[in-house]
Coordinates of N, CA, C and O in Angstrom, one line a residue:
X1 N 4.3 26.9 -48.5 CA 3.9 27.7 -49.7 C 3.0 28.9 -49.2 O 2.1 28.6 -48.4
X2 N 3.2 30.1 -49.8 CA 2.5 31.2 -49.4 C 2.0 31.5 -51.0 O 2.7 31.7 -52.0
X3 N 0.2 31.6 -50.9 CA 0.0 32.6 -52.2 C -0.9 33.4 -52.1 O -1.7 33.3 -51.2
X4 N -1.0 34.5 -53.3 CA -1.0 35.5 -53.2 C -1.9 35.6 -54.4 O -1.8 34.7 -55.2
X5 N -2.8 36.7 -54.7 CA -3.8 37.1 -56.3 C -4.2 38.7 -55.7 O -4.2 39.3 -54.6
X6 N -4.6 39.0 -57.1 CA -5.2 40.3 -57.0 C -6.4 40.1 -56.8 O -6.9 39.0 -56.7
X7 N -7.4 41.6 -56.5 CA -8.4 41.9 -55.7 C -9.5 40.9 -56.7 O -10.2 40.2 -56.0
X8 N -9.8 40.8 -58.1 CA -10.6 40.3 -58.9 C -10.1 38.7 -59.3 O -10.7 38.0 -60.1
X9 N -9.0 38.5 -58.7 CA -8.8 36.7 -58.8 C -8.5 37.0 -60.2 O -9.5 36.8 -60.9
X10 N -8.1 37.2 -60.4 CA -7.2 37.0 -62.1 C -5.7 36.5 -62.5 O -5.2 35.8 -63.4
X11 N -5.4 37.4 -61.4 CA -3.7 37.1 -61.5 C -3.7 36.3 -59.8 O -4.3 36.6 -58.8
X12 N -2.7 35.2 -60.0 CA -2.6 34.3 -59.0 C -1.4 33.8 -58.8 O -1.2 33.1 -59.8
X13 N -0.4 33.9 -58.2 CA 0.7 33.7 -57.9 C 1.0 32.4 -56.5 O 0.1 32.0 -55.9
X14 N 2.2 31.9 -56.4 CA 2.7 31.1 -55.2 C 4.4 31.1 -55.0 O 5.2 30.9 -55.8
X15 N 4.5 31.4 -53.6 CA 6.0 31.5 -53.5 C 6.1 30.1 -52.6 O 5.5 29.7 -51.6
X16 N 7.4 29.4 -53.7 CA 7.9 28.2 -52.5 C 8.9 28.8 -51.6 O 9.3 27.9 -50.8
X17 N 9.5 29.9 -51.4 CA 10.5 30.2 -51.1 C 10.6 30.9 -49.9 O 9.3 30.9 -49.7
X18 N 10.8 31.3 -49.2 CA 10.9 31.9 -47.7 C 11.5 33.6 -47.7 O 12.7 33.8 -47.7
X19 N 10.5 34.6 -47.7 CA 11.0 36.2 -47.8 C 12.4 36.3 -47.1 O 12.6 35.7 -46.1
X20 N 13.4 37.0 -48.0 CA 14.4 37.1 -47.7 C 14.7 38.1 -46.4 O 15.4 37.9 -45.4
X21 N 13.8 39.2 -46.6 CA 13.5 40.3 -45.9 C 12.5 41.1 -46.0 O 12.0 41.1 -47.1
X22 N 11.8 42.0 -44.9 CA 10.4 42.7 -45.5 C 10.6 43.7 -44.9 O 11.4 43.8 -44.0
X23 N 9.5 44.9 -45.7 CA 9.7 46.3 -44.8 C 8.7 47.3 -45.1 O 7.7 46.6 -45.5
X24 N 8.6 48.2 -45.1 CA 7.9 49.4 -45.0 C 8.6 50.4 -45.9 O 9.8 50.7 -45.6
X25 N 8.1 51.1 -47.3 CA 8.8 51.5 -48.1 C 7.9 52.6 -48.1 O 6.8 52.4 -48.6
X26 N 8.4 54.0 -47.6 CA 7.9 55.6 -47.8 C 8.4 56.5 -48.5 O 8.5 57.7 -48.2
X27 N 8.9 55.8 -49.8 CA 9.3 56.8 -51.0 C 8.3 57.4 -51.8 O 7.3 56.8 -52.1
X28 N 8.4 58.5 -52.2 CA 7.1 58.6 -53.1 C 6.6 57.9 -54.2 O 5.3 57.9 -54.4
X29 N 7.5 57.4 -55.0 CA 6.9 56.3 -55.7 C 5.9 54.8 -54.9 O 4.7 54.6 -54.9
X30 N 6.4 54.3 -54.5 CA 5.7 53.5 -53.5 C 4.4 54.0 -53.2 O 3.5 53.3 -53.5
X31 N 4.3 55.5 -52.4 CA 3.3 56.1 -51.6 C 2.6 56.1 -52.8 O 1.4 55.8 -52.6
X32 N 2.8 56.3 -54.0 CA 1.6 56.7 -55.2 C 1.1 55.0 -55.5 O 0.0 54.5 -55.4
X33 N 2.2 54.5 -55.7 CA 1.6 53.0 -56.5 C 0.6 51.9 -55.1 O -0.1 50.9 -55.2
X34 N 0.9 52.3 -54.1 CA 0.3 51.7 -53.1 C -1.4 52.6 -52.9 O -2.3 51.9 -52.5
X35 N -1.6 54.2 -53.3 CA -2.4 54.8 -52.7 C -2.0 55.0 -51.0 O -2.8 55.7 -50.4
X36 N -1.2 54.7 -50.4 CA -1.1 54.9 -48.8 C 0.1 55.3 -48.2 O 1.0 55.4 -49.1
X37 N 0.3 55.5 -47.3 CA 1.6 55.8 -46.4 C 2.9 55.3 -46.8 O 4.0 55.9 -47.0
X38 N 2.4 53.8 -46.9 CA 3.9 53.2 -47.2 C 3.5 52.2 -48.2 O 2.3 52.1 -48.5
X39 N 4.5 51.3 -48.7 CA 4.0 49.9 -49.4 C 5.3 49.0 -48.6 O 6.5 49.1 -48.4
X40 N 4.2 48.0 -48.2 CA 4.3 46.6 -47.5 C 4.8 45.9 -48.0 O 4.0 45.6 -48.9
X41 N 5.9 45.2 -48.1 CA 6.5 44.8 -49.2 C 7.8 43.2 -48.9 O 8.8 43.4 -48.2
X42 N 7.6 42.3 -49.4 CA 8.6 41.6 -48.8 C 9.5 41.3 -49.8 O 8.9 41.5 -50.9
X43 N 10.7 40.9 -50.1 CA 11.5 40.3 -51.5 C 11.7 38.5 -51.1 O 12.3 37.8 -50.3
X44 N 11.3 38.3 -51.8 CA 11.6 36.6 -52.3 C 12.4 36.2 -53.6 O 12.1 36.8 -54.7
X45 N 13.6 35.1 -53.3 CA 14.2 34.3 -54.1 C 13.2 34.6 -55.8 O 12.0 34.4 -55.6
X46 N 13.4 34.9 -56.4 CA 12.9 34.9 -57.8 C 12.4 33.4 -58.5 O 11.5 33.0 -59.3
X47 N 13.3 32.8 -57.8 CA 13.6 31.2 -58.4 C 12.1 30.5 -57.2 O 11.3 29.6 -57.5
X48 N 12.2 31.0 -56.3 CA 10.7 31.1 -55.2 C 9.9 31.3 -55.2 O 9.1 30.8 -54.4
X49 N 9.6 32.5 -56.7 CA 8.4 32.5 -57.2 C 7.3 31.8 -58.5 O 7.9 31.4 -59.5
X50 N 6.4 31.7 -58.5 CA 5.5 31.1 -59.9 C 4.0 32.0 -59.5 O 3.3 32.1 -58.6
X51 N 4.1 32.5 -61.1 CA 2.7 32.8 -61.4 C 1.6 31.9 -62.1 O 1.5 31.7 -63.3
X52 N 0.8 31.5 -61.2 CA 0.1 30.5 -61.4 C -1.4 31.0 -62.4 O -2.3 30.2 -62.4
X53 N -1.5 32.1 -63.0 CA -2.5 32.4 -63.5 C -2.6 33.8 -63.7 O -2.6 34.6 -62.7
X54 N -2.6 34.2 -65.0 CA -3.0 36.2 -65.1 C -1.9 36.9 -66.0 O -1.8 38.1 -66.0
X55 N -1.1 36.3 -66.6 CA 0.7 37.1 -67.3 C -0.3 37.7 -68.3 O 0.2 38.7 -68.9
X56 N -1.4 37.4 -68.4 CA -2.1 38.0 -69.8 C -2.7 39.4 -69.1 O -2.7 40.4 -69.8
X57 N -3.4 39.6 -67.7 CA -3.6 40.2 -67.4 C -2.6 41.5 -66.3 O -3.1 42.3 -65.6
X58 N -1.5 41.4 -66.5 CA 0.1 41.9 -65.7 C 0.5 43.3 -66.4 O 1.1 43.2 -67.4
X59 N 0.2 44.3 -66.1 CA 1.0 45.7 -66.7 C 2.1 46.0 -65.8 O 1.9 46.2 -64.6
X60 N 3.3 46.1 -66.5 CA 4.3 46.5 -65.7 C 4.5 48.0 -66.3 O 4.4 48.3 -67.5
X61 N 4.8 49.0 -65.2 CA 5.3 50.0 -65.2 C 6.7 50.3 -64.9 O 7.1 50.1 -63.7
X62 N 7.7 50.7 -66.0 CA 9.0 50.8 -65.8 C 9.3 52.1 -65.4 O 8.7 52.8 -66.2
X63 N 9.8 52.7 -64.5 CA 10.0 54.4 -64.6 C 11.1 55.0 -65.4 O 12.0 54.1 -65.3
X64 N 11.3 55.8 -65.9 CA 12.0 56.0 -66.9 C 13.7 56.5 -66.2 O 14.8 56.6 -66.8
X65 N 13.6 56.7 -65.2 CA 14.9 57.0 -64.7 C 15.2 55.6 -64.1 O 15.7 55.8 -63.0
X66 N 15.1 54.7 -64.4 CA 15.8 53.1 -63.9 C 15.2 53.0 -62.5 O 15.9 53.0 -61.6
X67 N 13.9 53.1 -62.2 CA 13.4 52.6 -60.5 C 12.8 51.5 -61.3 O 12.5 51.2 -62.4
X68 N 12.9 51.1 -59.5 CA 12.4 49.5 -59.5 C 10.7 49.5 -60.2 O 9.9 50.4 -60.1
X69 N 10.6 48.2 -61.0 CA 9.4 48.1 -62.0 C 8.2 47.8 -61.1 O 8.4 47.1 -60.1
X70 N 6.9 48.4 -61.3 CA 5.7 48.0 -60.1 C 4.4 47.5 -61.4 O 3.8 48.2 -62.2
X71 N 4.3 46.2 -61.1 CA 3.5 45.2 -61.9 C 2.2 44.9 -61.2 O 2.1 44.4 -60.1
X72 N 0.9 45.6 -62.3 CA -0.4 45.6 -61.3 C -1.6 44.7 -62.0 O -1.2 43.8 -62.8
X73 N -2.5 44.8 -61.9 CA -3.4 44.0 -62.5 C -4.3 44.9 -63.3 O -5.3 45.5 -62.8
X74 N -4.1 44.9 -64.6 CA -5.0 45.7 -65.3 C -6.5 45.9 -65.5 O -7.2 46.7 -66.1
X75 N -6.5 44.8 -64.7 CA -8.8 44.8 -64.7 C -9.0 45.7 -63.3 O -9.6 46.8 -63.2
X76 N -8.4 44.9 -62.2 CA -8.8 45.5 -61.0 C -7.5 46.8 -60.6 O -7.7 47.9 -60.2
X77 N -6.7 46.5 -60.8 CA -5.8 47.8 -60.2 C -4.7 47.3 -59.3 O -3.7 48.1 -59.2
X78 N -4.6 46.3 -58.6 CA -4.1 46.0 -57.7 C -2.9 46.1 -58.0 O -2.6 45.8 -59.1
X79 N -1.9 46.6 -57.2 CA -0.7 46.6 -56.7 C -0.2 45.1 -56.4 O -0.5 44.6 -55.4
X80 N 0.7 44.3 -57.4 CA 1.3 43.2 -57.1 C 2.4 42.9 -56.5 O 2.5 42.4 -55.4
X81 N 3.4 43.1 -57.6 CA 4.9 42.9 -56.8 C 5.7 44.1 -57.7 O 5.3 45.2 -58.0
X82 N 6.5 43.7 -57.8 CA 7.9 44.3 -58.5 C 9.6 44.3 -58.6 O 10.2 43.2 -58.8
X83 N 10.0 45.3 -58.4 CA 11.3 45.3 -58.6 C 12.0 44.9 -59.3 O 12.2 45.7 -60.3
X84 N 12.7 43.8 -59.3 CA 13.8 43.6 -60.7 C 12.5 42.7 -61.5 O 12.7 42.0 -62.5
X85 N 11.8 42.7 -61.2 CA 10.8 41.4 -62.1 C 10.4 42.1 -63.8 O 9.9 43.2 -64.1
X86 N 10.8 41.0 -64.6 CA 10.8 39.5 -64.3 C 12.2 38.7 -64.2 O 12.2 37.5 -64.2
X87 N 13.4 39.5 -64.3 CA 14.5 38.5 -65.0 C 15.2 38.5 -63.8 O 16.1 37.6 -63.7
X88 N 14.9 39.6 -62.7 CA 16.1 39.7 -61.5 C 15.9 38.7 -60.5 O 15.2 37.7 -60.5
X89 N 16.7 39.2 -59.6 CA 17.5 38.0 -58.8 C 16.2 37.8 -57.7 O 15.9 36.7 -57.2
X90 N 15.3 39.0 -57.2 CA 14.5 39.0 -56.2 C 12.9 39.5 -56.9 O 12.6 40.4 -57.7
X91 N 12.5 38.8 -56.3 CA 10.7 39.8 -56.6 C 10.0 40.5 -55.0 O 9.7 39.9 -54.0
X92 N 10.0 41.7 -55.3 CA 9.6 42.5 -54.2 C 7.7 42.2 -54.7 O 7.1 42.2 -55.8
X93 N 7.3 41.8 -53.4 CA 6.4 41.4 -53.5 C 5.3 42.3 -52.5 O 5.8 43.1 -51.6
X94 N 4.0 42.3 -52.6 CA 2.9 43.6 -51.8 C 2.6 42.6 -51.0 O 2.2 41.5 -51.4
X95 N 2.6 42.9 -49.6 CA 2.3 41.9 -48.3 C 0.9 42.3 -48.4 O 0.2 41.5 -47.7
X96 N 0.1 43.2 -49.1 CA -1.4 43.1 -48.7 C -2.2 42.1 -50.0 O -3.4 41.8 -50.0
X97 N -1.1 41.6 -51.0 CA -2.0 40.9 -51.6 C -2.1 39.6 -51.4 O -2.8 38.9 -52.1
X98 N -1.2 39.0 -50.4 CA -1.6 37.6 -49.5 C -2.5 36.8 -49.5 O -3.5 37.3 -49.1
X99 N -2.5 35.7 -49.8 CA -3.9 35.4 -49.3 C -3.8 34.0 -47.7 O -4.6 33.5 -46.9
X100 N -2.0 34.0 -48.0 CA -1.8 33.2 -46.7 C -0.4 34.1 -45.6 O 0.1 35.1 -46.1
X101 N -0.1 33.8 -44.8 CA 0.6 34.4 -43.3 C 2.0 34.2 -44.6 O 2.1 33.3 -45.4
X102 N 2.8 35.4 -44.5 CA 3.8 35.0 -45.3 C 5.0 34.3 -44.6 O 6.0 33.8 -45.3
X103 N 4.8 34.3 -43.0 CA 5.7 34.3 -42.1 C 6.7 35.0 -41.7 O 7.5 34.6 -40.9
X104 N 6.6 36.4 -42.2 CA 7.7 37.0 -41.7 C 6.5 38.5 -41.6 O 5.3 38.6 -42.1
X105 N 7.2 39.6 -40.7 CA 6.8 40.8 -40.7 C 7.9 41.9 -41.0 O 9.1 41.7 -41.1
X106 N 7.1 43.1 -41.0 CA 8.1 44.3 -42.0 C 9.0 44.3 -40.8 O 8.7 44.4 -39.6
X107 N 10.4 44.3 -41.5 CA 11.5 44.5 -39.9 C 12.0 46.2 -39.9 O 12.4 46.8 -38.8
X108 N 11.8 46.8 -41.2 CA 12.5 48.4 -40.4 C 11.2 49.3 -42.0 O 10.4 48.9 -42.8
X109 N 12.0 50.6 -41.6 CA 11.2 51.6 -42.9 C 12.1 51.9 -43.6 O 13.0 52.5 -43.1
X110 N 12.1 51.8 -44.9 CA 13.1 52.4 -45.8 C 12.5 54.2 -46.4 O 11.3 54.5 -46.3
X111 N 13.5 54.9 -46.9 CA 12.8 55.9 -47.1 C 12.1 57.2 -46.4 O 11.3 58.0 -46.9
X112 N 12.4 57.1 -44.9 CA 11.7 57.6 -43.7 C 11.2 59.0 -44.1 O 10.1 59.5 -43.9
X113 N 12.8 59.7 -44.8 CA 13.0 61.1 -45.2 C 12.2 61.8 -45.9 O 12.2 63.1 -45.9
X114 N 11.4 61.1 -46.6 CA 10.4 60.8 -47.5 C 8.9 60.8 -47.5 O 8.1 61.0 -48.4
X115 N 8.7 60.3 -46.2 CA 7.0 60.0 -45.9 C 6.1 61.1 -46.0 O 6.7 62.2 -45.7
X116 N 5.2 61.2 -46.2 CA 3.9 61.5 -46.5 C 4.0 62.8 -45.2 O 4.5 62.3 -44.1
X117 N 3.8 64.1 -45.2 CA 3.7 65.4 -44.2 C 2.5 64.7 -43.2 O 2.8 64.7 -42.0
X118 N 1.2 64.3 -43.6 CA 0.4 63.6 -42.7 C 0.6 62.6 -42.5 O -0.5 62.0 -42.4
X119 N 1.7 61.9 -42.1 CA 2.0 60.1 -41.6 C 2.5 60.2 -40.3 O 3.5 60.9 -40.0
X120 N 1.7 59.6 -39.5 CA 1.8 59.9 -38.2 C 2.6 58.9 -37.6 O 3.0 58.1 -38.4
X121 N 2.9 58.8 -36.6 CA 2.9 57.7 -35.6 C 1.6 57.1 -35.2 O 0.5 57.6 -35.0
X122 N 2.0 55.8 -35.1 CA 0.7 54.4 -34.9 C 0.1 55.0 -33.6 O -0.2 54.1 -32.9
X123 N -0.2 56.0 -33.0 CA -0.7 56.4 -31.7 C -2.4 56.0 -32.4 O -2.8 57.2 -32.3
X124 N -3.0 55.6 -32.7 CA -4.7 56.2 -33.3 C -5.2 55.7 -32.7 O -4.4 55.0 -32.0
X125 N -6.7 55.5 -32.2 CA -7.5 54.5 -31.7 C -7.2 53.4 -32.5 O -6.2 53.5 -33.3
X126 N -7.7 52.3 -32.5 CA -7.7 51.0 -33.0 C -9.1 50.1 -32.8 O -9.4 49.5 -31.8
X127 N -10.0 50.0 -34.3 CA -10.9 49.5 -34.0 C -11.1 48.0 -35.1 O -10.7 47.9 -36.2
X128 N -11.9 46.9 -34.4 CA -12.1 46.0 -35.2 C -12.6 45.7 -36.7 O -12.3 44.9 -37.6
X129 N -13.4 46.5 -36.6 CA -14.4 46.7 -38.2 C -14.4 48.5 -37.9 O -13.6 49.2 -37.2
X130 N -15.4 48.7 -38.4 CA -15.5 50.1 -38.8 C -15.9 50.6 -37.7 O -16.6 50.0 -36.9
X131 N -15.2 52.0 -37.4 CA -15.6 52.9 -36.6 C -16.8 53.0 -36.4 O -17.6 53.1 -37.3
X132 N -17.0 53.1 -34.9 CA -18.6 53.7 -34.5 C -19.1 54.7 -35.5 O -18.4 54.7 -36.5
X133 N -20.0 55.6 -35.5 CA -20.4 56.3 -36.4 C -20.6 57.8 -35.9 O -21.1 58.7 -36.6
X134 N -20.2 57.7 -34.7 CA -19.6 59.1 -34.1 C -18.5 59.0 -33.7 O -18.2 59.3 -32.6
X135 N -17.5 58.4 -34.9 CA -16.0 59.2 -34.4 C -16.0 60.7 -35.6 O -16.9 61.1 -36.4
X136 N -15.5 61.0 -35.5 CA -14.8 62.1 -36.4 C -13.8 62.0 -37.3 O -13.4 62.9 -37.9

C-alpha cells in the first residue's frame, strides 16, 4: 500500500493498487496546476484507489474544453490527483504528494512540444539541502 495527503494533512488518500504507468507531463495545463516544469504524475487502477480522509475539503477543477479534471486541496493548495476522477477507469495521481516509495518511476515525458522556453536539461549542479549562499 502506498499513501499519499496534502501539504496540511487534511486530505489523505491510499492506493492498494500498483501504478499502471508514470511520467512527466509538460503541457501547459499541468505546468500551471503543478507551479513547475512538469507534473509528476502516475495513473492507478481507480478500483486501487481510497480516500481515506478530506472529500469535504477536494475542489475539482473541470476545464471547460473536456481536459483531464485536477483535484486540489482547498485549505492548503496542493495539487492532488486527477484525470477521469472520480467515476473513470484510472486516477492520475501527483508523485510529489507521496508520503511512501510508490515503486515505480516517471518512464518517458509527455507533451515535450510544449515545455516551459526555460526548461532545461538536468545538466545543474546538484545539491543536498540548500545551496551554499554564494551560488548565484
Amino acid at each position: 500500500m502506498t499513501r499519499g495527503s496534502c501539504l496540511c494533512g487534511g486530505v489523505r488518500f491510499e492506493l492498494t493498487l500498483p501504478f499502471r504507468r508514470a511520467n512527466y507531463c509538460h503541457c501547459a495545463r499541468c505546468r500551471k496546476h503543478s507551479g513547475s516544469n512538469a507534473s509528476a504524475q502516475g495513473r492507478v487502477p481507480r478500483e486501487g484507489f481510497r480516500l481515506v480522509a478530506g472529500e469535504e475539503l477536494l475542489t475539482v477543477y473541470r476545464p471547460g474544453d473536456g481536459g483531464m479534471a485536477k483535484v486540489f486541496c482547498r485549505v492548503c493548495g496542493a495539487a492532488l490527483f486527477g484525470g477521469t476522477w472520480p467515476d473513470g477507469p484510472e486516477v492520475s495521481v501527483r508523485l510529489g504528494v507521496l508520503d511512501d516509495d510508490p515503486g515505480i518511476r516517471p518512464q518517458y515525458r509527455s507533451f515535450w512540444g510544449s515545455k516551459a522556453e526555460w526548461d532545461q536539461p538536468e545538466d545543474l549542479p546538484h545539491y543536498e539541502r540548500r545551496p551554499p549562499r554564494d551560488v548565484a
